[in-house]
Each structure stands twice: as structure tokens, then as C-alpha cells.
Coordinates of C-alpha atoms in Angstrom, one line a residue:
M76 CA -1.1 -39.0 22.0
A77 CA -0.5 -36.5 19.2
E78 CA -3.9 -34.9 19.8
K79 CA -3.1 -34.5 23.5
V80 CA 0.2 -32.8 22.7
R81 CA -1.7 -30.5 20.3
S82 CA -4.2 -29.7 23.0
E83 CA -1.6 -28.8 25.5
D84 CA 0.2 -26.7 23.0
E85 CA -3.0 -24.8 22.3
E86 CA -3.5 -24.2 26.0
T87 CA 0.0 -22.8 26.3
R88 CA -0.5 -20.5 23.3
G89 CA -3.7 -19.2 24.9
R90 CA -1.6 -17.7 27.6
T91 CA 1.0 -16.1 25.3
D92 CA 1.0 -13.5 22.6
V93 CA 2.6 -13.5 19.2
D94 CA 6.1 -13.0 20.7
G95 CA 5.7 -15.8 23.2
R96 CA 5.4 -13.4 26.2
E97 CA 3.4 -14.5 29.2
W98 CA 0.3 -12.4 29.6
R99 CA -1.5 -14.0 32.5
S100 CA 0.1 -11.8 35.1
T101 CA -0.2 -8.6 32.9
I102 CA -3.9 -9.3 32.5
A103 CA -4.5 -9.9 36.2
A104 CA -2.6 -6.7 37.0
A105 CA -4.6 -4.7 34.5
Q106 CA -7.8 -6.0 36.0
A107 CA -6.6 -4.9 39.4
G108 CA -6.2 -1.3 38.2
D109 CA -2.5 -1.2 37.2
R110 CA -2.3 1.4 34.5
R111 CA 1.1 0.3 33.3
A112 CA -0.2 -3.3 32.8
L113 CA -3.1 -1.8 30.8
D114 CA -0.7 0.1 28.6
E115 CA 1.1 -3.2 27.8
L116 CA -2.1 -5.0 27.2
V117 CA -3.4 -2.5 24.7
A118 CA -0.1 -2.1 22.9
G119 CA 0.5 -5.8 22.8
W120 CA -2.9 -6.9 21.4
L121 CA -3.8 -4.0 19.1
P122 CA -1.9 -5.5 16.1
L123 CA -3.8 -8.8 16.3
V124 CA -7.2 -7.0 16.4
Y125 CA -6.1 -4.6 13.6
N126 CA -5.2 -7.6 11.4
I127 CA -8.5 -9.4 12.0
V128 CA -10.6 -6.4 11.3
G129 CA -8.5 -5.2 8.4
R130 CA -8.7 -8.5 6.5
A131 CA -12.4 -9.0 7.4
L132 CA -13.3 -5.6 6.0
N133 CA -10.5 -5.5 3.4
G134 CA -9.2 -2.1 4.6
H135 CA -12.6 -0.4 4.5
A136 CA -12.7 3.1 5.9
D137 CA -14.6 1.7 8.9
V138 CA -11.6 -0.4 10.0
D139 CA -10.2 2.2 12.4
D140 CA -13.6 2.6 14.1
V141 CA -14.2 -1.1 14.4
V142 CA -10.7 -1.8 15.8
Q143 CA -10.8 0.9 18.4
E144 CA -14.4 0.1 19.4
T145 CA -13.2 -3.4 20.0
M146 CA -10.3 -2.2 22.1
L147 CA -12.5 0.2 24.0
R148 CA -15.1 -2.5 24.8
A149 CA -12.3 -4.9 25.9
V150 CA -10.8 -2.3 28.3
D151 CA -14.2 -1.3 29.6
N152 CA -15.2 -4.9 30.3
L153 CA -11.9 -6.3 31.3
G154 CA -13.1 -6.7 34.9
T155 CA -15.7 -9.2 33.7
L156 CA -13.1 -11.6 32.3
R157 CA -12.9 -14.5 34.8
D158 CA -10.0 -16.5 33.4
P159 CA -7.0 -14.5 32.1
D160 CA -6.0 -17.6 30.1
S161 CA -9.0 -17.0 27.8
F162 CA -8.2 -13.4 27.1
R163 CA -7.2 -14.0 23.5
S164 CA -10.4 -15.9 22.7
W165 CA -12.4 -13.3 24.5
L166 CA -10.8 -10.4 22.6
V167 CA -11.1 -12.1 19.2
A168 CA -14.8 -12.8 19.9
I169 CA -15.4 -9.1 20.7
A170 CA -13.7 -8.2 17.4
M171 CA -15.9 -10.5 15.4
R172 CA -19.0 -9.2 17.1
Q173 CA -18.1 -5.7 16.2
I174 CA -17.5 -6.7 12.6
R175 CA -20.9 -8.4 12.4
D176 CA -22.6 -5.4 14.2
R177 CA -21.0 -3.1 11.7
A178 CA -22.3 -5.3 8.8
R179 CA -25.8 -5.1 10.2
R180 CA -25.6 -1.3 10.5
R181 CA -24.7 -1.1 6.9
T182 CA -27.1 -3.6 5.3
S183 CA -27.9 -1.2 2.5
E184 CA -24.2 -0.9 1.5
T185 CA -21.4 -3.3 0.5
L186 CA -18.0 -3.4 2.0
D187 CA -16.4 -2.3 -1.2
D188 CA -18.7 0.8 -1.6
G189 CA -16.6 3.0 -3.8
A190 CA -13.2 4.7 -3.9
G191 CA -14.4 7.7 -2.0
D192 CA -15.1 5.5 1.1
Q193 CA -12.2 3.1 0.7
A194 CA -9.4 4.1 3.0
A195 CA -6.8 1.5 2.1
D196 CA -7.1 -1.9 0.4
F197 CA -5.8 -4.3 3.1
A198 CA -4.6 -6.8 0.6
E199 CA -2.3 -4.2 -0.9
L200 CA -1.3 -3.0 2.5
T201 CA -0.4 -6.6 3.5
V202 CA 1.8 -7.0 0.4
L203 CA 3.5 -3.7 0.9
R204 CA 4.1 -3.7 4.6
L205 CA 5.3 -7.4 4.8
Q206 CA 7.0 -7.2 1.4
L207 CA 5.3 -10.3 0.1
E208 CA 6.3 -11.6 -3.3
G209 CA 5.4 -14.5 -5.6
Q210 CA 2.6 -16.8 -4.4
R211 CA 2.5 -15.2 -0.9
R212 CA 1.5 -12.0 -2.7
E213 CA -1.0 -13.9 -4.8
V214 CA -2.7 -15.2 -1.7
A215 CA -2.9 -11.7 -0.1
E216 CA -4.4 -10.2 -3.3
A217 CA -6.9 -13.1 -3.8
V218 CA -8.6 -11.9 -0.6
R219 CA -10.3 -9.2 -2.6
W220 CA -12.3 -11.8 -4.5
L221 CA -13.9 -13.4 -1.5
D222 CA -17.4 -12.7 -0.2
D223 CA -17.9 -10.9 3.1
E224 CA -18.5 -14.1 5.1
D225 CA -15.5 -15.9 3.6
R226 CA -13.3 -12.9 4.2
Q227 CA -14.3 -12.8 7.9
L228 CA -13.5 -16.4 8.3
L229 CA -10.2 -16.0 6.4
S230 CA -9.2 -13.2 8.7
L231 CA -9.1 -15.8 11.5
W232 CA -7.8 -18.7 9.6
W233 CA -4.9 -16.7 8.2
L234 CA -3.8 -16.0 11.8
E235 CA -4.4 -19.6 12.8
V236 CA -2.0 -20.8 10.0
A237 CA 0.5 -18.1 10.9
G238 CA 0.5 -19.3 14.5
E239 CA -1.4 -16.4 16.1
L240 CA -4.7 -18.2 16.9
T241 CA -5.8 -21.8 17.6
R242 CA -8.6 -23.7 15.9
R243 CA -10.5 -23.6 19.2
E244 CA -10.2 -19.8 19.3
L245 CA -11.3 -19.6 15.6
A246 CA -14.4 -21.7 16.2
A247 CA -15.3 -19.8 19.4
A248 CA -15.0 -16.4 17.6
V249 CA -17.3 -17.6 14.8
G250 CA -19.7 -19.2 17.3
I251 CA -19.6 -22.7 15.9
S252 CA -18.1 -26.1 16.8
R253 CA -14.6 -27.1 15.9
Q254 CA -16.0 -29.8 13.5
H255 CA -18.3 -27.2 11.8
A256 CA -15.3 -24.8 11.7
A257 CA -13.3 -27.4 9.8
V258 CA -16.0 -27.7 7.1
R259 CA -16.3 -24.0 6.8
V260 CA -12.6 -23.5 6.5
Q261 CA -12.3 -26.2 3.9
R262 CA -15.0 -24.5 1.7
M263 CA -13.4 -21.1 2.2
K264 CA -10.0 -22.5 1.1
E265 CA -11.5 -23.9 -2.1
R266 CA -12.9 -20.5 -2.9
L267 CA -9.6 -18.9 -2.0
E268 CA -7.8 -21.2 -4.5
T269 CA -10.3 -20.1 -7.2
A270 CA -9.5 -16.5 -6.4
R271 CA -5.8 -17.2 -6.6
G272 CA -6.3 -18.6 -10.1
I273 CA -8.0 -15.3 -11.0
V274 CA -5.1 -13.3 -9.7
R275 CA -2.7 -15.4 -11.7
A276 CA -4.8 -15.1 -14.8
L277 CA -5.0 -11.3 -14.5
D278 CA -1.2 -11.1 -14.1
S279 CA -0.7 -13.3 -17.2
S280 CA -0.6 -12.6 -20.9
C281 CA -3.6 -14.6 -21.9
P282 CA -4.6 -13.4 -25.4
E283 CA -8.3 -14.0 -24.8
L284 CA -8.6 -12.3 -21.4
P285 CA -8.7 -8.6 -22.6
E286 CA -11.9 -9.5 -24.6
V287 CA -13.4 -11.2 -21.5
T288 CA -12.7 -8.3 -19.2
G289 CA -13.5 -5.5 -21.7
R290 CA -16.5 -4.3 -19.7
W291 CA -15.0 -4.9 -16.2
D292 CA -14.5 -1.8 -14.1
G293 CA -11.6 -3.4 -12.2
R294 CA -13.4 -4.0 -8.9
P295 CA -13.6 -7.6 -7.7
D296 CA -17.1 -8.9 -7.1
S297 CA -19.0 -12.2 -7.1
V298 CA -20.3 -11.8 -10.7
W299 CA -16.9 -11.2 -12.2
R300 CA -15.4 -13.9 -10.0
K301 CA -17.8 -16.4 -11.6
R302 CA -17.1 -15.1 -15.1
L303 CA -13.4 -15.2 -14.7
A304 CA -13.4 -18.6 -13.0
R305 CA -15.5 -19.9 -16.0
H306 CA -13.0 -18.5 -18.4
I307 CA -10.0 -20.1 -16.6
R308 CA -11.7 -23.5 -16.6
G309 CA -12.1 -23.4 -20.3
C310 CA -8.8 -21.6 -21.2
A311 CA -5.8 -23.8 -21.8
Y312 CA -3.5 -20.8 -21.3
C313 CA -4.9 -19.7 -17.9
S314 CA -5.5 -23.2 -16.6
G315 CA -2.0 -24.5 -17.6
A316 CA 0.3 -24.9 -14.6
R317 CA 3.4 -22.8 -15.4
E318 CA 4.7 -23.3 -11.8
T319 CA 3.9 -25.6 -8.9
V320 CA 1.0 -24.0 -6.9
V321 CA 1.9 -24.2 -3.2
P322 CA -1.1 -24.6 -0.8
A323 CA -2.1 -21.4 0.9
E324 CA -1.5 -22.7 4.4
R325 CA 2.2 -23.5 3.6
L326 CA 2.7 -20.0 2.2
L327 CA 1.2 -18.3 5.3
V328 CA 3.1 -20.1 8.0
G329 CA 5.3 -17.6 9.9
I330 CA 4.0 -14.5 8.2
A331 CA 4.1 -11.6 10.6
L332 CA 1.2 -9.4 11.6
V333 CA 0.8 -6.3 9.4
P334 CA 1.9 -3.4 11.6
V335 CA -0.7 -0.9 12.8
P336 CA -0.3 2.1 10.6
V337 CA 2.0 4.9 11.6
G338 CA 0.0 7.9 12.8
F339 CA -2.9 5.8 14.1
T340 CA -4.6 8.9 15.5
L341 CA -6.7 9.4 18.6
S342 CA -9.6 10.9 16.7
L343 CA -9.9 7.7 14.6
A344 CA -8.9 5.4 17.4
L345 CA -11.6 6.5 19.7
G346 CA -14.3 7.0 17.1
G347 CA -14.5 10.7 17.8
K348 CA -14.5 10.4 21.6
T349 CA -12.5 13.0 23.5
A350 CA -9.3 12.2 25.4
A351 CA -11.2 12.8 28.6
A352 CA -13.8 10.2 27.6
A353 CA -11.0 7.8 26.7
T354 CA -9.4 8.2 30.0
S355 CA -12.8 7.7 31.8
V356 CA -13.2 4.2 30.2
G357 CA -9.7 3.1 31.2
W358 CA -7.2 4.5 28.7
S359 CA -4.2 5.8 30.5
A360 CA -2.3 8.9 29.3
K361 CA 0.5 6.6 28.0
V362 CA -1.9 4.6 25.9
I363 CA -3.4 7.8 24.5
S364 CA 0.1 9.2 23.7
A365 CA 1.1 5.9 22.0
L366 CA -2.0 6.1 19.7
T367 CA -1.5 9.8 18.8
K368 CA 2.2 9.8 18.1
P369 CA 4.1 8.1 15.2
A370 CA 5.9 5.0 16.3
V371 CA 8.3 2.4 14.9
A372 CA 6.7 -1.0 14.3
V373 CA 8.9 -4.0 14.0
T374 CA 7.6 -7.4 12.9
A375 CA 9.5 -10.4 11.7
G376 CA 12.0 -8.6 9.5
A377 CA 9.6 -5.8 8.4
T378 CA 10.2 -2.4 10.0
I379 CA 7.9 0.5 9.4
A380 CA 9.4 3.7 10.8
A381 CA 7.7 6.9 11.7
G382 CA 6.6 8.7 8.6
G383 CA 7.3 5.3 7.0
A384 CA 8.1 4.2 3.4
Y385 CA 4.4 3.9 2.4
V386 CA 1.7 6.5 2.7
V387 CA -1.7 5.3 1.7
T388 CA -4.1 8.0 0.8
Q389 CA -7.9 8.0 0.4
T390 CA -9.0 8.1 -3.2
P391 CA -10.8 11.5 -3.7
D392 CA -14.1 11.9 -5.5
K393 CA -12.5 14.7 -7.4
P394 CA -8.8 15.5 -8.1
P395 CA -7.2 18.2 -6.0
P396 CA -7.4 21.7 -7.5
R397 CA -4.5 22.8 -9.6
A398 CA -2.8 26.1 -8.9
A399 CA -1.6 28.3 -11.7
V400 CA 1.7 29.7 -10.3
A401 CA 4.8 28.7 -12.1
P402 CA 7.7 27.5 -9.9
T403 CA 11.0 29.2 -10.4
A404 CA 14.3 27.4 -10.8
A405 CA 15.0 28.3 -7.2
S406 CA 11.8 26.8 -5.9
T407 CA 12.4 23.5 -7.6
A408 CA 16.0 23.3 -6.4
R409 CA 15.2 24.2 -2.8
P410 CA 12.2 23.0 -0.9
P411 CA 10.0 25.5 1.0
S412 CA 10.9 26.1 4.6
H413 CA 7.9 24.1 5.9
T414 CA 9.0 20.9 4.2
P415 CA 9.7 18.3 6.9
S416 CA 13.1 16.8 7.3
P417 CA 13.1 13.4 5.5
T418 CA 14.7 11.5 8.3
P419 CA 13.8 12.6 11.9
S420 CA 16.7 12.2 14.3
A421 CA 17.7 13.2 17.8
S422 CA 20.4 15.5 16.6
P423 CA 20.9 17.5 13.3
S424 CA 23.0 15.9 10.6
P425 CA 26.2 17.7 9.7
S426 CA 26.0 19.9 6.7
P427 CA 27.1 18.1 3.5
T428 CA 29.8 19.5 1.4
K429 CA 30.2 19.4 -2.4
T430 CA 33.1 16.9 -2.1
D431 CA 30.9 14.1 -0.7
V432 CA 27.4 14.8 -1.8
Y433 CA 25.4 16.5 -4.6
G434 CA 21.8 17.5 -5.2
T435 CA 21.4 17.9 -1.5
V436 CA 17.8 19.0 -1.9
V437 CA 15.3 16.8 -3.6
D438 CA 12.2 17.8 -5.5
A439 CA 9.8 20.0 -3.8
V440 CA 6.1 19.5 -4.6
D441 CA 5.5 22.2 -7.1
R442 CA 2.3 23.8 -8.5
A443 CA 1.4 23.6 -12.1
P444 CA 2.7 26.6 -14.0
D445 CA 0.4 28.7 -16.0
P446 CA -0.3 27.0 -19.4
N447 CA 1.1 29.9 -21.3
A448 CA 4.2 30.4 -19.1
R449 CA 7.2 29.8 -21.2
P450 CA 9.9 27.7 -19.3
G451 CA 13.3 29.0 -18.4
A452 CA 16.3 28.0 -20.4
L453 CA 17.3 24.4 -20.1
P454 CA 21.1 24.1 -19.2
H455 CA 23.0 22.1 -21.7
R456 CA 25.0 19.5 -19.8
P457 CA 27.7 17.4 -21.5
E458 CA 26.4 14.3 -23.2
S459 CA 28.2 11.4 -24.8
G460 CA 25.1 9.1 -25.0
I461 CA 23.1 6.7 -22.8
T462 CA 23.0 2.9 -23.2
S463 CA 19.9 1.0 -22.0
T464 CA 19.4 -2.7 -21.2
G465 CA 15.9 -2.1 -22.7
G466 CA 17.2 -0.8 -26.0
A467 CA 16.0 2.4 -27.6
K468 CA 12.5 1.9 -26.2
A469 CA 12.1 0.0 -22.9
V470 CA 8.4 -0.7 -22.2
M471 CA 7.7 -1.6 -18.6
Q472 CA 4.2 -2.4 -17.7
H473 CA 4.3 -4.8 -14.7
R474 CA 5.6 -4.8 -11.2
G475 CA 9.3 -5.7 -11.1
D476 CA 10.0 -4.6 -14.7
G477 CA 13.3 -2.7 -14.8
V478 CA 15.9 -1.1 -17.0
T479 CA 19.5 -0.2 -16.3
L480 CA 20.9 2.9 -17.8
S481 CA 24.6 3.9 -18.2
G482 CA 26.6 6.7 -19.7
K483 CA 26.4 10.5 -19.8
G484 CA 23.3 12.2 -21.2
Y485 CA 19.6 12.6 -21.1
V486 CA 16.8 10.1 -20.4
L487 CA 13.1 10.4 -21.1
V488 CA 10.6 8.5 -18.9
R489 CA 7.1 8.6 -20.4
W490 CA 4.2 7.9 -18.1
Q491 CA 1.1 5.8 -18.9
I492 CA -1.5 5.4 -16.2
S493 CA -4.5 3.1 -16.6
P494 CA -7.1 3.8 -13.9
K495 CA -9.7 2.0 -16.0
S496 CA -7.8 -1.2 -15.3
R497 CA -7.1 -0.6 -11.6
P498 CA -7.4 2.8 -9.8
G499 CA -6.2 3.4 -6.2
A500 CA -3.0 4.2 -4.4
L501 CA 0.0 4.4 -6.7
V502 CA 3.4 2.9 -5.6
M503 CA 6.0 5.0 -7.3
P504 CA 8.9 3.6 -9.4
A505 CA 12.4 3.7 -7.8
W506 CA 15.9 4.5 -9.0
T507 CA 18.4 2.1 -7.3
G508 CA 22.0 1.2 -7.4
L509 CA 23.1 4.7 -8.5
K510 CA 26.8 5.1 -9.3
G511 CA 27.6 8.7 -10.3
K512 CA 25.0 11.5 -10.5
L513 CA 21.4 11.7 -11.6
F514 CA 19.3 14.9 -11.9
H515 CA 15.6 15.6 -12.6
V516 CA 16.1 18.3 -15.3
A517 CA 12.8 18.9 -17.0
S518 CA 9.1 18.0 -17.5
G519 CA 7.2 18.0 -20.7
G520 CA 4.8 16.1 -22.9
G521 CA 2.5 19.1 -23.1
R522 CA 0.6 18.3 -19.8
R523 CA 0.9 17.2 -16.3
M524 CA -0.9 14.0 -15.5
D525 CA -3.5 15.8 -13.4
D526 CA -4.4 18.2 -16.2
A527 CA -8.0 18.0 -17.3
L528 CA -8.5 15.9 -20.5
A529 CA -10.2 17.5 -23.5
G530 CA -13.9 17.3 -23.4
S531 CA -14.1 16.2 -19.7
P532 CA -17.1 17.6 -17.8
D533 CA -16.0 20.2 -15.3
G534 CA -12.4 19.2 -15.8
Y535 CA -12.7 16.3 -13.5
A536 CA -11.4 13.6 -15.9
T537 CA -7.6 13.7 -16.0
G538 CA -4.6 11.5 -16.8
M539 CA -4.9 10.3 -13.3
G540 CA -8.5 9.0 -13.8
G541 CA -12.1 10.3 -13.4
P542 CA -15.1 10.2 -11.2
D543 CA -16.6 7.2 -13.1
I544 CA -13.6 5.0 -12.8
G545 CA -11.7 6.3 -9.8
Y546 CA -8.3 7.9 -9.7
A547 CA -4.6 6.9 -9.4
V548 CA -3.6 8.6 -6.1
L549 CA 0.0 9.6 -5.4
P550 CA 1.5 9.1 -1.9
S551 CA 1.4 12.3 0.1
G552 CA 4.3 14.6 -0.7
T553 CA 5.2 12.9 -4.0
Q554 CA 6.0 15.2 -7.0
Q555 CA 3.2 15.2 -9.5
M556 CA 4.6 13.8 -12.7
W557 CA 4.1 15.1 -16.2
Q558 CA 3.5 13.0 -19.4
N559 CA 7.2 13.2 -20.1
E560 CA 9.9 13.4 -17.4
Y561 CA 13.5 14.1 -18.4
F562 CA 16.6 13.1 -16.3
Y563 CA 20.3 13.6 -16.8
L564 CA 22.6 10.7 -15.9
D565 CA 26.3 10.7 -15.4
G566 CA 27.0 7.1 -14.3
T567 CA 24.8 4.1 -13.9
V568 CA 21.3 3.6 -12.4
T569 CA 18.4 1.1 -12.5
L570 CA 14.7 2.2 -12.8
T571 CA 12.1 -0.3 -11.6
V572 CA 8.3 -0.3 -11.8
N573 CA 6.7 -0.9 -8.4
E574 CA 3.1 -1.2 -9.6
R575 CA 1.0 -2.7 -6.7
G576 CA -2.0 -0.5 -6.5
A577 CA -3.0 1.7 -9.4
D578 CA -2.1 0.4 -12.8
Y579 CA 0.7 2.2 -14.6
G580 CA 3.5 1.7 -17.1
L581 CA 6.7 3.5 -18.1
I582 CA 8.4 3.8 -21.4
V583 CA 12.1 4.7 -21.1
F584 CA 14.1 6.3 -24.0
P585 CA 17.7 7.4 -24.2
S586 CA 17.2 11.0 -25.3
S587 CA 19.2 14.2 -25.9
W588 CA 19.3 17.9 -24.9
D589 CA 17.8 18.9 -28.3
E590 CA 14.8 16.6 -27.8
A591 CA 14.2 17.7 -24.2
N592 CA 14.5 21.4 -25.1
K593 CA 12.1 21.0 -28.0
D594 CA 9.5 19.2 -25.9
V595 CA 9.4 21.7 -23.0
T596 CA 9.2 24.6 -25.3
T597 CA 6.2 23.1 -27.2
G598 CA 3.2 25.0 -25.8
P599 CA -0.5 25.4 -26.3
A600 CA -0.1 27.0 -29.7
Q601 CA 0.9 23.6 -31.0
G602 CA -2.0 21.8 -29.4
A603 CA -0.5 21.0 -26.1
I604 CA -2.3 21.9 -22.8
R605 CA 0.7 23.8 -21.4
Y606 CA 4.4 24.5 -21.9
G607 CA 6.9 22.3 -20.1
L608 CA 8.9 23.0 -17.0
V609 CA 12.6 23.4 -16.6
R610 CA 13.9 22.1 -13.2
D611 CA 17.6 22.1 -13.9
N612 CA 19.7 25.0 -12.6
G613 CA 22.9 23.7 -14.2
E614 CA 24.6 23.1 -10.9
D615 CA 25.1 20.2 -8.5
T616 CA 22.3 21.7 -6.4
A617 CA 19.7 20.9 -9.1
P618 CA 16.9 18.5 -8.0
V619 CA 17.4 14.8 -8.0
P620 CA 14.5 12.3 -8.4
Q621 CA 12.4 11.3 -5.5
Y622 CA 12.7 7.5 -4.6
L623 CA 16.4 7.5 -5.5
T624 CA 19.1 5.5 -3.7
R625 CA 22.6 4.3 -4.1
S626 CA 21.8 1.0 -2.5
T627 CA 20.2 -2.0 -4.2
P628 CA 17.4 -3.2 -2.0
T629 CA 15.7 -6.6 -2.5
D630 CA 12.4 -4.8 -3.0
P631 CA 12.8 -1.4 -4.8
A632 CA 9.3 -0.4 -3.4
T633 CA 11.0 0.1 0.0
V634 CA 13.1 3.0 -1.3
A635 CA 12.2 6.2 0.8
Q636 CA 10.4 9.0 -0.9
R637 CA 12.8 11.7 -0.1
S638 CA 16.2 11.0 -1.7
R639 CA 19.6 12.1 -0.3
V640 CA 22.6 11.5 -2.5

């Protein structure tokens, strides 16, 4: 009886999408030539296809092409679908064929074929966009350690567990029986649990692990999976259960689909085809418009707005060129006229007044000053001292580490980036729970993090990484940090590390005007690469840090890049 109920439930789910909407009539109308129905069909099912392909390829640069080739083929062959109730199985099967075809076309390459070809790690994207924490985050990150075949199967099983697919649809997409699918899934789950153990070990403080991973380049592969799994089995520290491990299927129940990225462009979506070609195969003007304009994606408590909180950039083969023009105090206090408004709205916001807001303009992205350009004078603001919950030297090296600062005075934040450990997209730290005022007053340390390191060939190895190990990449529009960044606080604020991609750490010191002034005026003559940079204009219009908010969000990584205080 229970099996019959499950079967009927599967049949019902086959006629509905993730929101429980009926699709039978929409599919039939689209087959009959209704462009509005086709619009709904494409918009409604694109997220499912995107999640399947994204996980199967782990965010490889080819994801966009495979997703849109799948949708184009579905639209082009929609008239051949005899039973609208089987639409989901049919669409998923098309997606899996495209994934396998893509693998055959690239037999001489691997899916993880270098930072220059990796658009966005889908495991990281899943964690960020759905705000996963704890063991749910662990499962998402473990996907990196699976082989191609297991990752393809997991892309379907994940959605089955989350309630988006049935076992029958999973088996049909893979082209095997349900009994064989059960065996394949069980084996994949065992390897997934091994991968979860590796993620836990790498996040731990095992004293023997640094020696084991000393020659590892930070990229998951089958060789290192076996080595690390062998270490875990023989290590009392790594194999010891410090918390109850929840089965993956229980963690994934009810997890929403990762939203399709904002700005999913037509050139990517159609694999280079023109709008005219897209229309000729069935894409209506409304669909094309939807794919070429930013949108707001809402899924199960996760909202990604246009120009959203996360911007994933492709890791370059070489760092961007550095200009040699020193910004003036005015340029750092006022953004250039082409800087976009941080929050698009239907009507302009009223102009703030000094009585209710300060630092109304956040940091503009500046260019590196000439190494020999002496900085302007650093205004001396009143200081009575800063207290820190981390003491005189707060060392923060892991995601979620934070320090609360209080008082009136200067604070030094020293950057340490470790691309050898893990290069890729860098999720910036956030300042939250601000009470009072906070200014970004100066930058020092003798270099910017993108300055060429001594002895590096052609200047391509910097504090952000190098061509041999990859680079830590800032979100688009983020201010390039210097080794030492100085801030002035009059109140209370919490600084949190949001490390989720590239590996980095922060050291936070209560400081003083004397120390900041000495740092920024230490130039190349003393062995530094460049003099520092003064950002403070001494007024309330001086820059405030990016990623600053008065609110206290559950996940500080959701703080918007452009602060308004």
C-alpha cells in the first residue's frame, strides 16, 4: 500500500514544478504555439536545468553553454513530446545527454582544467547563494572531491532528496533501471561521506595535516582524495567524532534550487547565437528580454537581487595591470560620476543631510599611486583608545571568526592572503552592528596586495597569488586592499571574516594616529614598495568601508558591497 501511495505521489509530482504549480496545460499551450506559455515554461524550468548542469560540471565555464543548449533543444523539440506529464523526465534526460556530449567533446581535458577556465565553483556558489552553514555547507563543498561520474549522479540525487525529482526520473535520466540506480546512488553516497570527512579534516586543526598536505596545490583530485582519506583513517584526531554526523539526505531535504545568476546574458545563454536565431527556434522576445536583463530571484528564503550581494569573477591568468596615478583626497571621498547607484530604485532617494547620515559616499575603486608619491597629511582625529574582544592582537583565519571593537580611535587591519592554500573568488570581510561612526582613513604596509613581489618573473606574482598557484580574485568593484588598512572608529562595530573561496586571514590591532602616520609615510627608501595612501579628508564626508552595515545579519557574508551609513 505504501509503495502504491509513493507511486501516485511520483505521478503527481511529474505534473508539477518545484512550486507545486500545474504545468500540463502550460506545456500543451506552448506546443500549440502560445508564446506566453513558452515564456512561462522557459522561466519556470531554467533553474532546475541550471542546478543539474552546475553541479554535474561543478561550475565549469561551459555550464552556461550546456544549460542553454539544453533549453534550446527542449524548445526546438517541444512538439515531439507526446505526453506533457513526462516533460520533467524528458527535460532532465536532455540535460544529461548534453552533459555527456560535452564530456566526449573534451576527452583530452578534465572538468577542473585550471583557474583560467573555471568560471565559478558551483559548490561555493551553492554555499553563498543559499547561505548554507554547518554540515549542509560541508556536503556542498564535498562535491568538489567527487569524480565526474559521481558528480553527475549527485546532481540528480541532490534534487531527488530535495523534492525536485523522483527516483524514476533519476533512473531514466541516467539510462538505467531503478534497481541499478539504487546501487549506483548508494556507492556515490559512500564516496560523498568520504569527501565530507576530507572537508571536515581540512577545516580542523589536526597537527599532522600540514605535513601531509605540504605539496598539495589546493585543487581536489582523486589522488589527493585517496591520500587524505588514508590519513583520516589512521589519524585519531581527524577520525574522532566531535559532533554527530547527520546523513547527507537529511541535510538536503527542502534545500532550494540555487538561483540562476543575475545577468545571465543572451550571448552566453544562446552559445553565441544571435537574437534572430534565438527567435527562429522558438524564443519569444519576452524570454530573450528575461535572459538579458538582471532579475530578482527568490527561493525558499534566499533572495538574490539585481546586481546582487555576490559577484563571482573568473580567475585571470595574470593580475590586472596597475595604473600609476595617485588618487587625491577628493577622488577617494567622492566616487567618479560613472559609478553606478548602489541600490537601483524606481525613484531617486532624498538627499541625506548631515543630521541623519555621515560618510554618504563609500570608497571609490582607486588606482595605485606612484611608488614615490608621498601621501597627503593624515588628519588627526580625537582618540581615547580602542578596546577589542580579541585583545591587542586578534588573529582571525577562518570563516566566522570575528572581533568587536569599541571606543574612539584608530584600528589597523592587516591582510594575509594564502592562494597557495586555496585560490579563487574572495568573499570580503564585513563590518556589522555599527553604532556610531567608522571611517576608512589610510592604507599602508608599504604595498598594495596586487603589487609585484620581489623577484617575481615579469611582475606576475603578487600578494594576491601567481600564475603557478592561481590568484585570489576580488568581487567586481571592490576596493583593492593594502597590506595594512587603517580605520577610525567612534562607537562600536564587529568585523567578521567571510572566507569561503580564496583563503585569507586578518590580524586586527587597536592602533593610534602616530602609528598610522608613520606607516603611510614609510616609502621605498626604507625598503617598502611604495608610500602609503591617505583617504581621510577630516570631515564626515570621508570614505567609510565597503561591506559596512548598522544591522546584524545572521550571515555577515550577505552584507552589500556598497555601504550607506
